[in-house]
Amino acid sequence: MFARTQDAGPSQPQEVKPVSAVTTTPKSKEERKPTLTAARAQPVDPIDFDVDALLFRPAAVDISRWPGGRLPYSVLVGVYVQVAGTRSRLAIVRVLTNFIHLLLARAPLDIPPALYLLSNHLRPAYIPCELGIGSMIINRVIKEVSGLQARDLKRLWSVHGDPGDVAYEAKVQMRTLVEPVPLVVHDVYKRVLKLADIRGSQSGKLKSDAVRKLMVQARGEEVRFLVRTLIGNLRIGAVRLTLLTALARAAALLEIPDSELDVLPIPAKGKKPMDPAREAAEEKCVAAVRLVRRVHVRHPNYGDLVRGLEAGLDGLEERVPLSVGIPISPMLGSITRSIDEVYARLGSLPFTAETKLDGQRLQMHVRRDGPQGEDDGGGRWVEGENGRAWVRLFSRHLEDMTDKYPDICARGLDLLSSVKGERKPFPSWASAPSVEVAALLEAESISSLIVDAEIVAIDKDSGAHRTFQELTNRARKDVRVEDIKVVVEVNAFDLMLVNDVPLLSSPFSLRRHLMRELLPPRPTPADPLLARWTHIEAIDSTDLKSPADLRAFFDKVVERKAEGLMVKLLESGRAPAAAEAEAEAEAEVEAEAEVIDVDVDDDEKDDGGKSRKKPLPATYEPDQRSMGWLKVKKDYLEGLGDSLDLVPVGAWWGNGRKAGWWSPILLAARNPESGALEAVCKCMSGFTDAFYKDLLARYPPDSDPTVCSTQPLGYVETGGLVPERWFLPREVWEIRGADITLSPVYPAAASYIGGERGLSLRFPRFIRIREDKGVEDATSAEEFAEMFRRQMAPAGGVAAAENGAEGGEEEADEVGDDVL
DNA sequence: TGTGGCTGCCC
DNA sequence: ATTCTGC
DNA sequence: GCAGAATGGGCAGCCACA
């Protein structure tokens, strides 16, 4: 069987058997297994990679038929098929590991293109690359290539809900007259990349032509995955981390001589035999995974990673280092639903609560001498009285935003010319800095830095914070400072590197102190269009008497229109055991934050009497949604977000996993004056699978046109949106959102707020059915408009006045000192 | 020249 | 962004 | 708890087309 799983039976050292063409039409769980079909169309057969990784021998694979020794696309596609055909993480990793192992050993040239194609990305995130191809172009090409009518395509679409599946189905039915030249991976990669370069008038046609040629050359399953690659949604159940895991394991296995890999096959059932060789190999793999992940989040570039691996795993981190100019995967916060939960998680460990502003995440790199290591052409030099500096800006998803914020780049230079003055010593309660880190506090000058921050739109004159929506009005490309319409403020909150010294492994207490001392808030620049530089407002747990004080701080920042808080651990420690959490939250300061080095001691066997559980690092953990950062947003908290009672009035067919179900669903509010139901938003989040099944039964697509129809059922205003099916308005659902937005498409409540635009919801999600409500009890347009007005009311209290009155130094000082 | 649709990216 | 699901 | 999938509102940028 092609897709057998390893645990299913004993395996012998292989002879890797080629398999013939495979097909998948993933539907139900049972049907997901790939099946064999007669080989014929495939010039080079896919390879069965689902074998014990320790028994896989790259040397045994026959690659004699690979054209010019290059990896055939059919082999890569065979991997997609095998991976997509199972849900078992272990099986997925196994397949990918063996595949990469083979490439490392036999086809190193093809590793970068194969990895990029597997990863669903064509380049590192920070290198600009937009294909400009979406479902529209794909549809057009499918139509041309298959000769199918729009109607048939639409039907295929609603059945499969995936452009790749549609293309596959459409093309299988074709008979090609001339056998096309088989695709090879490096060529496919190159041609797909080239699509990004096609621009200007006629580009649509040229792109279509290029895509059509690829599609004509693709056979069978190749079509499905080629299209998914073009759309940028591979859907094989393995994208980022799994691939990295496999790469690491493959690199580890490559370093183990075959003679040490004479391991016992895993038996079908029962206990695994004691097998020292197997355990040793597994240990090496696990260590490799840790290392490769660590390196990748500090230097997210597959090309560099693979080059670094050419010399082996040893010393990889030095060869592929964290560098100024290469973004670090940002650290993330985990969702926290109450103030109590904060204390339950952190207990008496020292933390700080930062205002979570509603803007855009920024990772700012500045270096006097230009980028560290190879220059990939990104970033820019800024010049001024203080000489020059090289600056590069990245977004939360590591896209390069240097060109969007020349006003921030200009401030990069100022940051390097920090005034040498008195610097406060590290706080006494913080853990001791290393000699190197301690020295930074005495630095005469700053030559490089990496800072984490939030960009917020501000009022040019008053400096008051503006909404996220206003920030999005900013131009994005080739912005010149003179043209800036949306002035911004940079709110720094972390320092990951300074003077070429990485600080990720220092606790936040130290990183923050260095940030505050070396990069203090600056006065408003002479040019009012330039970005302001300040620190995010925060309050430390040591200044709080009780959870109530934290709650008060939360209420205050929400009053000032912030999203909520980011609570961050200042010193590493151990999470309180669940049982103790409450007691601890109450008894509090009984313990002066015990500091434990998590790196040295991360086993917790001995939680004997004093029960602390998991290690809780206060280090900067790239790419982790760590417990060290807790995100407390107002819309997570019961009763604080905007909650509407809306009527489902229509729906579209779901895609992929949700094919065959209604998703998303169109929701409307009631306008008692006109009698219309006015569309508010689509919703697809918050529904369980069981709910979807139920919903399909309540609104069956083609059996009862009085409840589910191709025609509107009732008076519904949708602003031009046309769902696949209209529902009879009869249910009321509670829908929660983070904010109310002024919408260019939705008509809801437009008549109550001036007519032109209606209202919608940011981050809409389903909470529950309001069984107790009928359509006539749904939220009315007037109520909706009133909620919007309340939201738009000026930020309350003293804060607003402060913010409005002063623009510069004083405010900055105050914020910098944490005074509230 | 202006407008509308598509795409990619912020949240 | 949010949320659910399978491992 | 991790990893992945499906998809929200809304913006600027870009192209097609009138």
mmCIF file of C-alpha atoms in Angstrom, chain A residues 605-766:
data_model
loop_
_atom_site.group_PDB
_atom_site.id
_atom_site.type_symbol
_atom_site.label_atom_id
_atom_site.label_comp_id
_atom_site.label_asym_id
_atom_site.label_seq_id
_atom_site.Cartn_x
_atom_site.Cartn_y
_atom_site.Cartn_z
ATOM 1 C CA LYS A 605 10.834 16.281 37.787
ATOM 2 C CA ASP A 606 11.273 17.605 41.289
ATOM 3 C CA ASP A 607 8.270 19.718 41.925
ATOM 4 C CA GLY A 608 8.057 18.084 45.288
ATOM 5 C CA GLY A 609 6.559 20.472 47.793
ATOM 6 C CA LYS A 610 6.794 23.892 46.180
ATOM 7 C CA SER A 611 4.775 23.243 43.071
ATOM 8 C CA ARG A 612 5.875 25.396 40.198
ATOM 9 C CA LYS A 613 5.285 23.886 36.862
ATOM 10 C CA LYS A 614 6.515 24.864 33.492
ATOM 11 C CA PRO A 615 9.519 27.061 32.976
ATOM 12 C CA LEU A 616 8.429 30.497 31.894
ATOM 13 C CA PRO A 617 11.099 32.339 29.975
ATOM 14 C CA ALA A 618 11.373 36.111 29.968
ATOM 15 C CA THR A 619 13.744 35.841 27.039
ATOM 16 C CA TYR A 620 12.763 37.000 23.549
ATOM 17 C CA GLU A 621 11.302 33.892 21.936
ATOM 18 C CA PRO A 622 10.991 34.538 18.208
ATOM 19 C CA ASP A 623 7.900 33.106 16.549
ATOM 20 C CA GLN A 624 6.517 31.794 19.828
ATOM 21 C CA ARG A 625 3.118 32.571 21.178
ATOM 22 C CA SER A 626 4.706 32.353 24.530
ATOM 23 C CA MET A 627 3.231 32.442 27.974
ATOM 24 C CA GLY A 628 5.788 35.122 28.691
ATOM 25 C CA TRP A 629 3.665 37.539 26.687
ATOM 26 C CA LEU A 630 -0.041 37.620 27.416
ATOM 27 C CA LYS A 631 -2.385 39.501 25.133
ATOM 28 C CA VAL A 632 -5.386 40.882 26.979
ATOM 29 C CA LYS A 633 -7.693 42.569 24.478
ATOM 30 C CA LYS A 634 -10.942 44.176 25.352
ATOM 31 C CA ASP A 635 -12.863 42.116 22.878
ATOM 32 C CA TYR A 636 -11.737 38.867 24.506
ATOM 33 C CA LEU A 637 -13.319 39.919 27.754
ATOM 34 C CA GLU A 638 -16.908 39.082 28.458
ATOM 35 C CA GLY A 639 -19.170 42.024 27.891
ATOM 36 C CA LEU A 640 -16.519 44.401 26.613
ATOM 37 C CA GLY A 641 -16.323 43.839 22.883
ATOM 38 C CA ASP A 642 -19.064 44.836 20.513
ATOM 39 C CA SER A 643 -21.689 42.145 20.401
ATOM 40 C CA LEU A 644 -24.530 42.213 17.887
ATOM 41 C CA ASP A 645 -27.574 40.017 17.374
ATOM 42 C CA LEU A 646 -27.721 39.471 13.631
ATOM 43 C CA VAL A 647 -29.816 37.525 11.180
ATOM 44 C CA PRO A 648 -28.202 35.043 8.757
ATOM 45 C CA VAL A 649 -29.582 35.931 5.334
ATOM 46 C CA GLY A 650 -27.404 33.993 2.935
ATOM 47 C CA ALA A 651 -24.190 32.083 2.443
ATOM 48 C CA TRP A 652 -21.495 30.929 0.078
ATOM 49 C CA TRP A 653 -20.050 27.460 -0.429
ATOM 50 C CA GLY A 654 -17.028 26.819 1.720
ATOM 51 C CA ASN A 655 -13.604 26.018 0.353
ATOM 52 C CA GLY A 656 -11.164 23.253 1.152
ATOM 53 C CA ARG A 657 -11.867 21.822 4.555
ATOM 54 C CA LYS A 658 -15.213 23.523 4.522
ATOM 55 C CA ALA A 659 -16.224 22.443 1.039
ATOM 56 C CA GLY A 660 -19.796 21.220 1.158
ATOM 57 C CA TRP A 661 -20.700 23.477 4.051
ATOM 58 C CA TRP A 662 -22.023 26.995 4.193
ATOM 59 C CA SER A 663 -19.131 29.351 4.778
ATOM 60 C CA PRO A 664 -18.935 32.240 5.064
ATOM 61 C CA ILE A 665 -22.417 33.332 6.104
ATOM 62 C CA LEU A 666 -23.897 36.717 5.388
ATOM 63 C CA LEU A 667 -25.412 38.480 8.387
ATOM 64 C CA ALA A 668 -27.747 41.432 8.602
ATOM 65 C CA ALA A 669 -29.180 43.923 11.028
ATOM 66 C CA ARG A 670 -32.773 45.092 10.913
ATOM 67 C CA ASN A 671 -33.845 48.518 9.765
ATOM 68 C CA PRO A 672 -37.309 49.054 11.200
ATOM 69 C CA GLU A 673 -37.881 52.229 9.187
ATOM 70 C CA SER A 674 -37.360 50.684 5.785
ATOM 71 C CA GLY A 675 -38.225 47.190 6.852
ATOM 72 C CA ALA A 676 -35.019 45.961 5.234
ATOM 73 C CA LEU A 677 -32.430 43.608 6.598
ATOM 74 C CA GLU A 678 -29.141 45.386 6.005
ATOM 75 C CA ALA A 679 -25.990 43.347 5.565
ATOM 76 C CA VAL A 680 -23.356 43.899 8.255
ATOM 77 C CA CYS A 681 -20.636 41.354 7.571
ATOM 78 C CA LYS A 682 -19.744 37.867 6.529
ATOM 79 C CA CYS A 683 -18.791 35.456 9.256
ATOM 80 C CA MET A 684 -16.817 32.243 9.157
ATOM 81 C CA SER A 685 -15.195 32.054 12.542
ATOM 82 C CA GLY A 686 -16.524 30.527 15.715
ATOM 83 C CA PHE A 687 -18.519 27.705 14.112
ATOM 84 C CA THR A 688 -17.860 24.106 15.037
ATOM 85 C CA ASP A 689 -18.051 21.339 12.470
ATOM 86 C CA ALA A 690 -21.190 20.083 14.163
ATOM 87 C CA PHE A 691 -22.740 23.505 13.743
ATOM 88 C CA TYR A 692 -21.946 23.483 10.034
ATOM 89 C CA LYS A 693 -23.622 20.114 9.607
ATOM 90 C CA ASP A 694 -26.673 21.338 11.442
ATOM 91 C CA LEU A 695 -26.761 24.515 9.468
ATOM 92 C CA LEU A 696 -26.726 22.600 6.206
ATOM 93 C CA ALA A 697 -29.729 20.643 7.410
ATOM 94 C CA ARG A 698 -31.570 23.787 8.397
ATOM 95 C CA TYR A 699 -30.795 25.477 5.090
ATOM 96 C CA PRO A 700 -30.596 22.644 2.565
ATOM 97 C CA PRO A 701 -29.203 23.980 -0.700
ATOM 98 C CA ASP A 702 -31.662 22.671 -3.252
ATOM 99 C CA SER A 703 -34.624 21.034 -1.596
ATOM 100 C CA ASP A 704 -36.688 23.765 0.003
ATOM 101 C CA PRO A 705 -36.636 27.101 -1.834
ATOM 102 C CA THR A 706 -38.741 28.689 0.861
ATOM 103 C CA VAL A 707 -35.845 28.538 3.318
ATOM 104 C CA CYS A 708 -32.814 28.394 1.029
ATOM 105 C CA SER A 709 -33.045 29.844 -2.410
ATOM 106 C CA THR A 710 -31.200 31.349 -5.337
ATOM 107 C CA GLN A 711 -33.517 34.341 -4.953
ATOM 108 C CA PRO A 712 -33.570 36.734 -1.998
ATOM 109 C CA LEU A 713 -36.084 35.619 0.622
ATOM 110 C CA GLY A 714 -37.363 38.850 2.027
ATOM 111 C CA TYR A 715 -36.260 42.436 1.784
ATOM 112 C CA VAL A 716 -32.491 42.331 2.073
ATOM 113 C CA GLU A 717 -30.007 45.101 1.315
ATOM 114 C CA THR A 718 -26.525 43.729 0.740
ATOM 115 C CA GLY A 719 -24.659 46.520 -0.988
ATOM 116 C CA GLY A 720 -24.172 44.439 -4.084
ATOM 117 C CA LEU A 721 -23.030 41.230 -2.435
ATOM 118 C CA VAL A 722 -24.706 38.190 -3.901
ATOM 119 C CA PRO A 723 -24.445 35.033 -1.839
ATOM 120 C CA GLU A 724 -24.620 31.643 -3.473
ATOM 121 C CA ARG A 725 -27.898 30.996 -1.665
ATOM 122 C CA TRP A 726 -30.282 33.230 0.248
ATOM 123 C CA PHE A 727 -31.605 32.114 3.611
ATOM 124 C CA LEU A 728 -35.082 32.726 4.919
ATOM 125 C CA PRO A 729 -34.460 35.264 7.687
ATOM 126 C CA ARG A 730 -35.593 33.528 10.839
ATOM 127 C CA GLU A 731 -32.671 33.012 13.200
ATOM 128 C CA VAL A 732 -30.728 35.418 15.358
ATOM 129 C CA TRP A 733 -27.063 34.879 16.081
ATOM 130 C CA GLU A 734 -24.871 36.644 18.537
ATOM 131 C CA ILE A 735 -21.828 37.925 16.653
ATOM 132 C CA ARG A 736 -18.916 39.544 18.349
ATOM 133 C CA GLY A 737 -16.419 41.943 16.834
ATOM 134 C CA ALA A 738 -13.512 43.994 18.053
ATOM 135 C CA ASP A 739 -14.626 47.285 16.564
ATOM 136 C CA ILE A 740 -17.237 48.803 14.343
ATOM 137 C CA THR A 741 -15.870 49.988 11.025
ATOM 138 C CA LEU A 742 -17.130 52.482 8.461
ATOM 139 C CA SER A 743 -17.659 50.275 5.482
ATOM 140 C CA PRO A 744 -17.244 50.954 1.778
ATOM 141 C CA VAL A 745 -19.402 47.922 0.945
ATOM 142 C CA TYR A 746 -21.891 47.104 3.684
ATOM 143 C CA PRO A 747 -25.040 49.204 3.825
ATOM 144 C CA ALA A 748 -25.996 48.570 7.439
ATOM 145 C CA ALA A 749 -27.148 51.655 9.341
ATOM 146 C CA ALA A 750 -25.988 53.938 6.523
ATOM 147 C CA SER A 751 -29.145 56.008 6.774
ATOM 148 C CA TYR A 752 -28.402 56.763 10.420
ATOM 149 C CA ILE A 753 -24.875 57.989 9.919
ATOM 150 C CA GLY A 754 -25.061 60.184 6.881
ATOM 151 C CA GLY A 755 -25.990 57.890 4.061
ATOM 152 C CA GLU A 756 -22.848 57.220 2.073
ATOM 153 C CA ARG A 757 -21.251 54.428 3.995
ATOM 154 C CA GLY A 758 -22.644 51.751 6.225
ATOM 155 C CA LEU A 759 -21.204 49.970 9.237
ATOM 156 C CA SER A 760 -19.448 46.671 9.590
ATOM 157 C CA LEU A 761 -17.484 44.694 12.163
ATOM 158 C CA ARG A 762 -13.783 44.075 12.551
ATOM 159 C CA PHE A 763 -12.933 40.439 13.366
ATOM 160 C CA PRO A 764 -16.479 39.128 13.356
ATOM 161 C CA ARG A 765 -17.063 35.751 14.960
ATOM 162 C CA PHE A 766 -20.027 33.639 15.921
#
